[in-house]
Coordinates of C-alpha atoms and ligand atoms in Angstrom, one line a residue:
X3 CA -110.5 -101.1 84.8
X4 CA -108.8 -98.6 82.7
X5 CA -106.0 -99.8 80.1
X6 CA -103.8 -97.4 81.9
X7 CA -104.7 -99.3 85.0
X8 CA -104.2 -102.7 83.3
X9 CA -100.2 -101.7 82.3
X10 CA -99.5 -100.1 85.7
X11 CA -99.8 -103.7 87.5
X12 CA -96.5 -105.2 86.2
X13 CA -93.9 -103.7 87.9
X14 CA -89.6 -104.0 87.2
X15 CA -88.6 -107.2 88.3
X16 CA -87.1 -107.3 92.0
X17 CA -85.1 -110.1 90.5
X18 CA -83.2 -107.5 88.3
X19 CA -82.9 -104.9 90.8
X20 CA -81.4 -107.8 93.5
X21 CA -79.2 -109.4 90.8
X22 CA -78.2 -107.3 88.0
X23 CA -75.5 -109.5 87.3
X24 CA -78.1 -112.6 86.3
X25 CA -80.9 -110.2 84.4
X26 CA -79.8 -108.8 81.0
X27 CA -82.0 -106.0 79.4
X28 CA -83.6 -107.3 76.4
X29 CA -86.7 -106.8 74.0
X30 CA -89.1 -109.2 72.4
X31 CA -89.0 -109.7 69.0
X32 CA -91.7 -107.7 66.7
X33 CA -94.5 -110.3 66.7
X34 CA -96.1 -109.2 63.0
X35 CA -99.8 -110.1 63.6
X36 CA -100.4 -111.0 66.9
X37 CA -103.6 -112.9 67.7
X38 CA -105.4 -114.4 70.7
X39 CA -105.3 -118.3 71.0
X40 CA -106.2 -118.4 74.7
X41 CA -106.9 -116.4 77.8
X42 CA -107.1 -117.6 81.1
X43 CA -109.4 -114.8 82.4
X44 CA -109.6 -116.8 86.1
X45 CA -106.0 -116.0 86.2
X46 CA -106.2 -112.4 84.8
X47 CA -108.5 -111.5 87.1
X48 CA -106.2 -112.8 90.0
X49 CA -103.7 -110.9 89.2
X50 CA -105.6 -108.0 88.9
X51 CA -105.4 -107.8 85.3
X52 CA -108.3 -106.9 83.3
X53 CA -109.5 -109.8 80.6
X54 CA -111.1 -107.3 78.3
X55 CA -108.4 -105.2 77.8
X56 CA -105.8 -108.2 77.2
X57 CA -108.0 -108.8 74.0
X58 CA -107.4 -105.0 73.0
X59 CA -104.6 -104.5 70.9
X60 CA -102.5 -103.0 73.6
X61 CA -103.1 -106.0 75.5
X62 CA -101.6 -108.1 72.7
X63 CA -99.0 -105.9 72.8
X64 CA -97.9 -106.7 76.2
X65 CA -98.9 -109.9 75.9
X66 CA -96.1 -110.3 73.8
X67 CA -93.5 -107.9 75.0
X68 CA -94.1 -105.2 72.5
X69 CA -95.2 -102.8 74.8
X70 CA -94.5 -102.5 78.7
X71 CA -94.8 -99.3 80.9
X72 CA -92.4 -97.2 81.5
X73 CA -89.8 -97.8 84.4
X74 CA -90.3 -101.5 83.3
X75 CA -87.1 -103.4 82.1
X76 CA -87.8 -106.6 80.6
X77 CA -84.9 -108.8 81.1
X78 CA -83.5 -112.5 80.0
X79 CA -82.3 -114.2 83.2
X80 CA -78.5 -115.9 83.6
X81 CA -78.6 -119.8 84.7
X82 CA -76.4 -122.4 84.2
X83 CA -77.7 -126.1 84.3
X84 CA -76.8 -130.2 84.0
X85 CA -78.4 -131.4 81.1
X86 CA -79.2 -134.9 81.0
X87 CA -76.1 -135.1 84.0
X88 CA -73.8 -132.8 81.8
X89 CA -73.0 -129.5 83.3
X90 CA -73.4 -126.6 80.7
X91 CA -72.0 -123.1 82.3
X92 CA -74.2 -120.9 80.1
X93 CA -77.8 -121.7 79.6
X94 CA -80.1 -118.6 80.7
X95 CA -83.6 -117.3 78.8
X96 CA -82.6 -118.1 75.2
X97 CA -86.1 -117.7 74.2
X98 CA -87.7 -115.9 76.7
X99 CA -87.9 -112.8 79.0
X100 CA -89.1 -111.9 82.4
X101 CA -91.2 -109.0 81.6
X102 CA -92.0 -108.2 85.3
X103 CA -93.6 -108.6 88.2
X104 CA -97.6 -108.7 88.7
X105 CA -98.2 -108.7 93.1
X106 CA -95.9 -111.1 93.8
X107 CA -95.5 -112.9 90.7
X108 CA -93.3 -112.8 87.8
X109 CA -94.8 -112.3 84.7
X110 CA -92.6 -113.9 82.2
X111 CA -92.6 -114.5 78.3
X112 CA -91.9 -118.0 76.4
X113 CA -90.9 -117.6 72.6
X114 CA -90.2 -114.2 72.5
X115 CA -87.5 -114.1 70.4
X116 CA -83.5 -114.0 70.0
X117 CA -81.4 -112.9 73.4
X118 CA -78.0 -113.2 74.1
X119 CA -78.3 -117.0 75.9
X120 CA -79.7 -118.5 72.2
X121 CA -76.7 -120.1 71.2
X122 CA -77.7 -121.9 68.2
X123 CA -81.3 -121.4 68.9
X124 CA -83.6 -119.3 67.0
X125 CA -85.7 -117.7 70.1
X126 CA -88.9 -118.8 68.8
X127 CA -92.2 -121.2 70.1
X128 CA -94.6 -122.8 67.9
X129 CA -98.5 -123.1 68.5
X130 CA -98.6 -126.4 69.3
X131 CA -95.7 -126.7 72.1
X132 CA -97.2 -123.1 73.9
X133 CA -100.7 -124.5 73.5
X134 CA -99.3 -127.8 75.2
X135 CA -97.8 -126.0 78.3
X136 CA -100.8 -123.9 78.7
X137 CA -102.9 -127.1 78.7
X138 CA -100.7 -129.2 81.1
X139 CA -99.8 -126.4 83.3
X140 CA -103.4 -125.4 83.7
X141 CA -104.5 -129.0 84.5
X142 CA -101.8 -129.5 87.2
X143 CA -103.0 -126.6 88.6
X144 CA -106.7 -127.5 88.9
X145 CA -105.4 -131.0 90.4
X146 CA -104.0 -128.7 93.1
X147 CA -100.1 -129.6 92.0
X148 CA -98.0 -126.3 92.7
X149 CA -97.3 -125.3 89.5
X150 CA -96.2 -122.2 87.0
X151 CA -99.3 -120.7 85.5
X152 CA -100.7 -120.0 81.9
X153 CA -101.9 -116.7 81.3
X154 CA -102.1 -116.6 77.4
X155 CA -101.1 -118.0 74.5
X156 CA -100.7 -115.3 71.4
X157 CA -99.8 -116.4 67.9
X158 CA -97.7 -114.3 66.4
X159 CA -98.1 -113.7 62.9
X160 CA -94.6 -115.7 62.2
X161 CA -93.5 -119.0 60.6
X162 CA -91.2 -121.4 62.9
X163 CA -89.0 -123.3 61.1
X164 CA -89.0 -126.5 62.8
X165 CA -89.3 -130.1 60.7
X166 CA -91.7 -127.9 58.8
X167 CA -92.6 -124.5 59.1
X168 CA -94.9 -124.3 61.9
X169 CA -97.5 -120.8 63.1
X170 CA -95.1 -119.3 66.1
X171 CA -96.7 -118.4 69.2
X172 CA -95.5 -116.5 72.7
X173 CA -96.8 -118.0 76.0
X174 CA -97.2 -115.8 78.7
X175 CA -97.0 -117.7 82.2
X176 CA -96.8 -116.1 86.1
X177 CA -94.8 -118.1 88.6
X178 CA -94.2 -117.1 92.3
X179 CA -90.8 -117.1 90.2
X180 CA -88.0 -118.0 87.8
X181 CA -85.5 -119.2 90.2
X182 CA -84.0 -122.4 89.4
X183 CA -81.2 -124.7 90.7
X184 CA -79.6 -123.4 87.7
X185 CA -79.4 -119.9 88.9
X186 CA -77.4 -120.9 91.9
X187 CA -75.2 -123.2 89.7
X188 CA -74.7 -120.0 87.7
X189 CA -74.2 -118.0 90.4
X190 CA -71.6 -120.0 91.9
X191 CA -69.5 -120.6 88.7
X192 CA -68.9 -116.9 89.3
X193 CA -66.6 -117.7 92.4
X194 CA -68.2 -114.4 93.4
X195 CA -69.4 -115.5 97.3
X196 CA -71.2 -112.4 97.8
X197 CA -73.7 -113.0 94.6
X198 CA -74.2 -116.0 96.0
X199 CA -75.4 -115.0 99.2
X200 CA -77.4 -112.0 97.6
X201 CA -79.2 -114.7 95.5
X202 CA -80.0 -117.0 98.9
X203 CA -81.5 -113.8 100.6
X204 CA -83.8 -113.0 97.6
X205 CA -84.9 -116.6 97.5
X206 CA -85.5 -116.9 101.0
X207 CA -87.0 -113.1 101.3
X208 CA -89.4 -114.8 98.5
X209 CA -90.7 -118.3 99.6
X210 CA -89.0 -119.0 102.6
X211 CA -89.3 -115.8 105.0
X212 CA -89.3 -118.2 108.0
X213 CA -85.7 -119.4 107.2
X214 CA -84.1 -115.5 107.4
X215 CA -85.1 -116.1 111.3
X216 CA -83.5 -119.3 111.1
X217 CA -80.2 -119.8 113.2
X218 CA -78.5 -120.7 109.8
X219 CA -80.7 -119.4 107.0
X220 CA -79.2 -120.8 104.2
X221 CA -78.9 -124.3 105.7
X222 CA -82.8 -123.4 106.3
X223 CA -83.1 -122.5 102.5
X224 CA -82.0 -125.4 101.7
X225 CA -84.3 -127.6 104.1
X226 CA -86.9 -125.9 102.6
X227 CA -86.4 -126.5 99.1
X228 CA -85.7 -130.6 99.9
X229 CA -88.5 -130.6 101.6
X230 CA -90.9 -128.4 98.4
X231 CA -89.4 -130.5 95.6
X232 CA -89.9 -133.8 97.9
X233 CA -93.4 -133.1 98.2
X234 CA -93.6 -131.9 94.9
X235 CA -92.3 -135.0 92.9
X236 CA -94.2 -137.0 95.6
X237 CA -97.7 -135.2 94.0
X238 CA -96.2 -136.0 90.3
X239 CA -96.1 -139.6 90.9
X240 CA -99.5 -140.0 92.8
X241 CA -100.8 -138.7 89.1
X242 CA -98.6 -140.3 86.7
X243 CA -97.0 -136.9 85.5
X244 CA -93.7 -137.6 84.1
X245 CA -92.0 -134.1 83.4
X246 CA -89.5 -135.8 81.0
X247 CA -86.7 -133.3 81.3
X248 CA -85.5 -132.6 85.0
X249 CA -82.7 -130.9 84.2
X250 CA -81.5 -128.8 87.2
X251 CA -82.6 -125.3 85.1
X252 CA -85.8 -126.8 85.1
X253 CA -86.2 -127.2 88.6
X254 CA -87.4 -124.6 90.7
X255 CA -86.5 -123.2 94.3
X256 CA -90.1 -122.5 94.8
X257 CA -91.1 -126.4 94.2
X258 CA -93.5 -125.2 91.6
X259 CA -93.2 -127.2 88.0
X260 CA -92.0 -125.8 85.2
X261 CA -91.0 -125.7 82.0
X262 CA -93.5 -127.9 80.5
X263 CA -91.4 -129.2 77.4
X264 CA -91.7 -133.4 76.8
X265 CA -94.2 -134.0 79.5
X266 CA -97.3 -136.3 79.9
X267 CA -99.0 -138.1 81.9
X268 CA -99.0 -142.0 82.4
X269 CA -101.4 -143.8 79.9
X270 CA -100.6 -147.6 81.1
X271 CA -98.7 -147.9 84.2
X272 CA -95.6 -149.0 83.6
X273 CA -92.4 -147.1 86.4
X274 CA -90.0 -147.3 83.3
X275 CA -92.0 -145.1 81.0
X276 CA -90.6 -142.7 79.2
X277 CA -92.0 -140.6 76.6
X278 CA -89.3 -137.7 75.3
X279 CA -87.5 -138.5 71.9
X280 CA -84.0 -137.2 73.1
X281 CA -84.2 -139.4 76.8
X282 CA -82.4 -142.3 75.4
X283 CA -81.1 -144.0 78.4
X284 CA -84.9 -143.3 80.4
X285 CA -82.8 -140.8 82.7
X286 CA -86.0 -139.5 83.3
X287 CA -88.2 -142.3 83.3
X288 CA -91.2 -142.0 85.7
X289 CA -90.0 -143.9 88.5
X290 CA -86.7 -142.2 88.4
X291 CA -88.2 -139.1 88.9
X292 CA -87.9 -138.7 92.8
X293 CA -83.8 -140.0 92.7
X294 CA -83.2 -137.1 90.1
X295 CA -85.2 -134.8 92.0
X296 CA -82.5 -135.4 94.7
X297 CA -79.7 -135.3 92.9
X298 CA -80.4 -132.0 92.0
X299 CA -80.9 -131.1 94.8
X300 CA -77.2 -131.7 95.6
X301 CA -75.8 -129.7 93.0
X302 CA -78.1 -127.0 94.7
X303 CA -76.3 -128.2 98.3
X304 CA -73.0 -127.9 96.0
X305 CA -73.4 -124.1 95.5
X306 CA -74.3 -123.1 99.3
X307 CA -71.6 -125.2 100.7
X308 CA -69.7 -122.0 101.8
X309 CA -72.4 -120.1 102.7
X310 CA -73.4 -123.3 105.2
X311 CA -70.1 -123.5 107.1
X312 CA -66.5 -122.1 106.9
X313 CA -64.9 -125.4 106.8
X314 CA -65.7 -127.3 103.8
X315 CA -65.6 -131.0 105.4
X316 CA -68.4 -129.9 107.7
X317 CA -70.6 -127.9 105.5
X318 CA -70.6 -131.2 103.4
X319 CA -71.4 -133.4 106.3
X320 CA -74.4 -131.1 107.6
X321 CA -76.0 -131.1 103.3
X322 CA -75.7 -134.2 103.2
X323 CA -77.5 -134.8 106.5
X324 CA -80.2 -132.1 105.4
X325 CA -80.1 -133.9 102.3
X326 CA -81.5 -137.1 103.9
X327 CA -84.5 -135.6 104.9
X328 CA -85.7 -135.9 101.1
X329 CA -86.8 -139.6 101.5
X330 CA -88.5 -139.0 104.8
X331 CA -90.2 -135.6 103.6
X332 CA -91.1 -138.2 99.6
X333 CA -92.0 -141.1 101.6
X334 CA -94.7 -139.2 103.9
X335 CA -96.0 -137.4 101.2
X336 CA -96.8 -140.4 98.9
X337 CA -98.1 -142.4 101.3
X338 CA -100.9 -139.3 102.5
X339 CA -101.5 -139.4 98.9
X340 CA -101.7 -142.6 98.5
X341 CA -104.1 -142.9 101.8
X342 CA -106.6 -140.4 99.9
X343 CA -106.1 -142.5 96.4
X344 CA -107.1 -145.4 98.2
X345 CA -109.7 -143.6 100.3
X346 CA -107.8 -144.6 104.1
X347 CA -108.5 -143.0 106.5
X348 CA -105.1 -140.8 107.5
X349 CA -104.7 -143.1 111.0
X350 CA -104.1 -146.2 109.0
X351 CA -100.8 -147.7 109.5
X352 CA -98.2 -146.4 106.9
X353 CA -96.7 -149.9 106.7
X354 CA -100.0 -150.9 106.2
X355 CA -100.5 -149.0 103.0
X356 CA -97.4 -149.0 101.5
X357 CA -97.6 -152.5 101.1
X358 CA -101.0 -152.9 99.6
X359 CA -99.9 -150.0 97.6
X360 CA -96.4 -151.9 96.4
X361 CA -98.9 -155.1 95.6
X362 CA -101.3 -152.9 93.8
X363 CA -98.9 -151.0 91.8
X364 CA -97.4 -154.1 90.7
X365 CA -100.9 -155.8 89.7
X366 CA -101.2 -152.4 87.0
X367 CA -98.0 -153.1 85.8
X368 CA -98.7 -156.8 85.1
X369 CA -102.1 -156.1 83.6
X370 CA -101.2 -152.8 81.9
X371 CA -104.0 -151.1 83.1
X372 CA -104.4 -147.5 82.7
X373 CA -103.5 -145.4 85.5
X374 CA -105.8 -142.8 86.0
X375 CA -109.4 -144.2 85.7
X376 CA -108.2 -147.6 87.4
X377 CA -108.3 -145.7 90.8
X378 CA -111.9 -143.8 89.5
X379 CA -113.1 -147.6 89.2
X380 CA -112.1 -148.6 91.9
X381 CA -114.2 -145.7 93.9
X382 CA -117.0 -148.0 91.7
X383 CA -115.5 -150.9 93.7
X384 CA -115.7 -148.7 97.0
X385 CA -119.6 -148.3 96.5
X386 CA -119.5 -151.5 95.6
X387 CA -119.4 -152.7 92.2
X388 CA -115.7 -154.0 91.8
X389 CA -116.4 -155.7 88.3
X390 CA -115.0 -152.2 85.9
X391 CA -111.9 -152.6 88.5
X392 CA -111.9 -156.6 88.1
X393 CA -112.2 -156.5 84.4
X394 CA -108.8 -154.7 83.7
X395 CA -107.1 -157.6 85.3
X396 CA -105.6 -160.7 83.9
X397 CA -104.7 -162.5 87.3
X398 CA -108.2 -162.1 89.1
X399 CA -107.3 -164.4 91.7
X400 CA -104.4 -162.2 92.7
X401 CA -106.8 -158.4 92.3
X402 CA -109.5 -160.3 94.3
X403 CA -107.0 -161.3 97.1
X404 CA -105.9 -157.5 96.7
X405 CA -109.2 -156.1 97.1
X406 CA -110.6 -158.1 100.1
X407 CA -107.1 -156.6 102.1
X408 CA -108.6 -153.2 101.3
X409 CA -112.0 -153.6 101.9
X410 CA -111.3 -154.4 105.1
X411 CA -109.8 -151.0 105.5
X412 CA -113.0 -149.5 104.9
X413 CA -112.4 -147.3 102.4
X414 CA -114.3 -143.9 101.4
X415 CA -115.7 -143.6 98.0
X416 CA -116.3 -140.2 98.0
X417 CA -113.2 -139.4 99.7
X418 CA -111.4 -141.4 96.9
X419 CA -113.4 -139.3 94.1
X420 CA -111.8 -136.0 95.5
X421 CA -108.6 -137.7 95.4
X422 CA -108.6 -139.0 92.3
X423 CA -108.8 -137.3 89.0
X424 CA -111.0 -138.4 86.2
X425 CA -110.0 -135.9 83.7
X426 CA -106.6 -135.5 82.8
X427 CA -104.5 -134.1 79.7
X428 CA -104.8 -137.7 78.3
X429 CA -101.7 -137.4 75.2
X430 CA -104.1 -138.7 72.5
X431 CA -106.2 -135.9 73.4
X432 CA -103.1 -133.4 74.1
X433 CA -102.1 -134.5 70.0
X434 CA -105.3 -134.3 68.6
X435 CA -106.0 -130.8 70.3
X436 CA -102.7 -129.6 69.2
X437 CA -103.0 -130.6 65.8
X438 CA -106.6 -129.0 65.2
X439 CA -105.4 -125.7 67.3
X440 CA -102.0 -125.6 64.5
X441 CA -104.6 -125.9 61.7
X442 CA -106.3 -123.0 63.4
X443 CA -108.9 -124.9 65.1
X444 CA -109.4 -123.8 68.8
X445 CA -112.4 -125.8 69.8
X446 CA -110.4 -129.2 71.0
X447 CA -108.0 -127.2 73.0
X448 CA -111.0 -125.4 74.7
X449 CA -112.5 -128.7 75.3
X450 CA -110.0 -130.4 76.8
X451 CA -109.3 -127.0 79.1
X452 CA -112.7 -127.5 80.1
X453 CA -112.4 -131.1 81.0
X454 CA -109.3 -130.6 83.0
X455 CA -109.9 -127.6 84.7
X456 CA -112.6 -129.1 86.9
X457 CA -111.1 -132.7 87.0
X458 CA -112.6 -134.7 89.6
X459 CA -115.7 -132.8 88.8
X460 CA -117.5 -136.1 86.2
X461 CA -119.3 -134.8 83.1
X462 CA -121.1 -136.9 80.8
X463 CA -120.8 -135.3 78.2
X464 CA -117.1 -135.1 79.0
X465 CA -117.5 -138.9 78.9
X466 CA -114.7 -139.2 75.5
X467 CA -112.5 -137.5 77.4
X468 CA -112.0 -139.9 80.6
X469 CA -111.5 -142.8 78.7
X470 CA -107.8 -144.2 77.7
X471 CA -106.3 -143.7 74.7
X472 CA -107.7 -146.1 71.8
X473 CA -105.4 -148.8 71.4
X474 CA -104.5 -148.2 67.9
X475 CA -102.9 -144.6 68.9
X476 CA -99.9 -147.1 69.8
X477 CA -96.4 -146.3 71.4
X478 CA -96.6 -142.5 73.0
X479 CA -93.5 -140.1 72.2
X480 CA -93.3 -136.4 73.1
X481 CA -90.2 -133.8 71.8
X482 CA -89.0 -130.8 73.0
X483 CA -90.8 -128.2 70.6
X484 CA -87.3 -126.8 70.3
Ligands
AMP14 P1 -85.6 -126.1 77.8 O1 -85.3 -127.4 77.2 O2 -86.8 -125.4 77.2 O3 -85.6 -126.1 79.3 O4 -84.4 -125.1 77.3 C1 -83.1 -125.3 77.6 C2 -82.2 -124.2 77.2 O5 -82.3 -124.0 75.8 C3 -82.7 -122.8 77.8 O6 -81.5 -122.1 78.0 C4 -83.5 -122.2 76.7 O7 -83.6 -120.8 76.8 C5 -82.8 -122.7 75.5 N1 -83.7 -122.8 74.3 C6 -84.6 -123.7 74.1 N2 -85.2 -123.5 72.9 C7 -84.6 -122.4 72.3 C8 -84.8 -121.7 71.1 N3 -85.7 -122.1 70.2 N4 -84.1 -120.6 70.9 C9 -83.2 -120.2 71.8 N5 -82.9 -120.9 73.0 C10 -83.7 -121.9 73.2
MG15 MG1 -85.9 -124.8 80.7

């Protein structure tokens, strides 16, 4: 493929062309020496983009919003947003750009510099925090978890000033796209009906065609997202992912994750973990993440009330109906995970396994055990050698009345390998990668990329990276990289 070629792919955003009024014009910042810290070249190649010219120099230059074609119009998009349950009117990209679309995908910039949503911010990304959302994004993807996508990290050349003055970087992520609960939030604060409704159509015109035939399509909108972001945070609990900052911007009408700031996964399972440095009151704590996930979803209800039914009374009554499915829509999907976990068979009774599940949960939390390879042991267990499983438990009386119940569900070993995951972004990994990469040391990151791209796929000589975190690494916090 030609460079000309290469550029030609991104197109202007139908996002500014539908909604002028929530996509400012903007430009990147000059990045002063821009160099190559990863490539996905999988995901270049989906999209049509050639890998060998995103190395050139005018690859970079894209790469970081130096250079797009012409009849392209970057732009920084308008949302508004409750942060930690407070409602701020003006949020948008403060620090980043949609540069585009690439097929049907936004291509979008993180760290790009200054725009006119930065408030106090300075509009930049360090290495490390970039690197981090490439790395966690990447892996949810490969566990099959909808999901934005990494496309490249690019250092720029610039210091962040941050506790100390850090290398600066610009990720570059696609997503089927950038529209949050926040944009409607925004959209509504406008009292301006008619954006409103020109922001439901492009939403449903984008990831819910089926609802425009619906007899109400914006009630059917909404079913939709309930039921995305149900199933979604249903698949971040069967992994332990705790996204540590759901606030409604960062919570998408396509059900894909995003905005990979304070996340991690689970080390020791424990429903009250929390790992961000600004969550004080564990808003976010793992096993709160399916409640928030619904109160969001009714400040999204909030902003298509009129759009649902003339009279305010009864478009509340019908959300809040639709707004009920969320618990069916969860519950199913965590307890089909949890059937594959567990390697049931999907005709087992759901009461069935939501009560082994409930006294298996509990067991981990007692003992502390680690999440992740607990359920690859006990795949060991399903072949059957249960002593790795039995030795991570202090009440063995109690784990061996727990595993005769589910032995006599027959499970499936292999089934329960290609359910479970033995290679995840473990966070003493995630910090040692990220410290070597901001010292200019690339090799952990690739490692680790290469461990959790393929992770129910064992490697031996992957065997460091499937084991829990040494005990000295001690209590786990994450921040925002802001
Ligand atoms: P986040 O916590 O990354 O979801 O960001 C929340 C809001 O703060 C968004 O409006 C971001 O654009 C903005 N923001 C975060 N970091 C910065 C920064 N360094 N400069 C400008 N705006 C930022
Ligand atoms: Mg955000």
């Amino acid at each position: 493929m030609s460079a000309a070629q290469s550029t030609t792919v991104l197109r202007d955003s139908q996002f500014a062309r539908d909604l002028p009024e929530m996509a400012l014009p903007w430009q990147a910042a000059v990045a002063p020496e821009p160099r190559l810290l990863a490539l996905n070249e999988a995901l270049a190649a989906d999209l049509g983009l050639d890998p060998a010219w995103l190395r050139s120099p005018a690859g970079l230059r894209l790469l970081v919003g130096a250079d797009v074609p012409e009849g392209v119009t970057p732009v920084a998009q308008a949302y508004s947003g409750h942060q930690f349950g407070g409602y701020t009117p003006r949020l948008g990209d403060g620090r980043a750009l949609l540069l585009g679309e690439v097929g049907s995908r936004d291509l979008h910039l993180k760290g790009s510099g200054r725009t006119p949503f930065a408030r106090g911010g300075d509009g930049l990304a360090a290495v490390g925090p970039m690197l981090r959302e490439y790395v966690v994004s990447e892996s949810m993807a490969a566990l099959g978890i909808p999901t934005t996508r990494a496309l490249a990290v690019v250092a720029t050349g610039a210091q962040v000033q941050r506790d100390t003055a850090l290398p600066g970087a610009v990720l570059a992520r696609v997503a089927s796209s950038h529209l949050r609960v926040g944009s409607f939030q925004y959209a509504a604060a406008t009292g301006d009906l008619d954006l409103v409704r020109r922001l439901a159509d492009h939403a449903i015109a984008r990831h819910y065609p089926a609802a425009a035939e619906a007899e109400q399509p914006y009630l059917a909108l909404f079913d939709a997202v309930v039921t995305a972001q149900a199933s979604l945070v249903a698949r971040w609990m069967l992994v332990g992912f705790i996204h540590g900052v759901m606030n409604t911007d960062n919570m998408t009408i396509s059900g894909e994750t995003i905005d990979y700031g304070p996340c991690a996964f689970l080390d020791a399972y424990d429903p009250a973990t929390v790992y961000s440095s600004i969550d004080h009151a564990g808003r976010y704590a793992y096993a709160n993440q399916p409640i928030v996930a619904q109160w969001n979803l009714a400040r999204f209800a909030e902003t298509l009330l009129p759009l649902i039914a003339e009279d305010q009374d009864r478009a509340v009554e019908i959300a809040v109906a639709s707004l009920g499915t969320f618990t069916t829509a969860y519950d199913a999907a965590w307890v089909a995970g949890t059937k594959a976990k567990l390697g049931l068979a999907a005709d087992v009774d759901d009461a069935t396994v939501t009560s082994l599940a409930q006294d298996l949960l509990a067991q981990l939390a007692q003992s502390r055990v680690d999440y992740t390879s607990f359920f690859r042991h006990l795949g060991t267990a399903a072949r059957g050698d249960a002593e790795p499983a039995r030795g991570l438990f202090l009440d063995l009386a109690r784990f061996d009345a727990w595993l005769a119940r589910w032995r006599d569900l027959a499970p499936d070993a292999d089934a329960m390998d290609r359910a479970n995951p033995i290679y995840i972004p473990r966070n003493h990994l995630v910090e040692e990668a990220l410290a070597a990469a901001t010292t200019g040391d690339l090799g952990p990151v690739e490692r680790l990329l290469e461990a959790v791209g393929s992770p129910f796929e064992e490697r031996l000589e992957l065997r460091l990276y499937a084991e829990k975190a040494p005990d000295d690494f001690g209590p786990y916090q994450t921040f925002c990289g802001t």
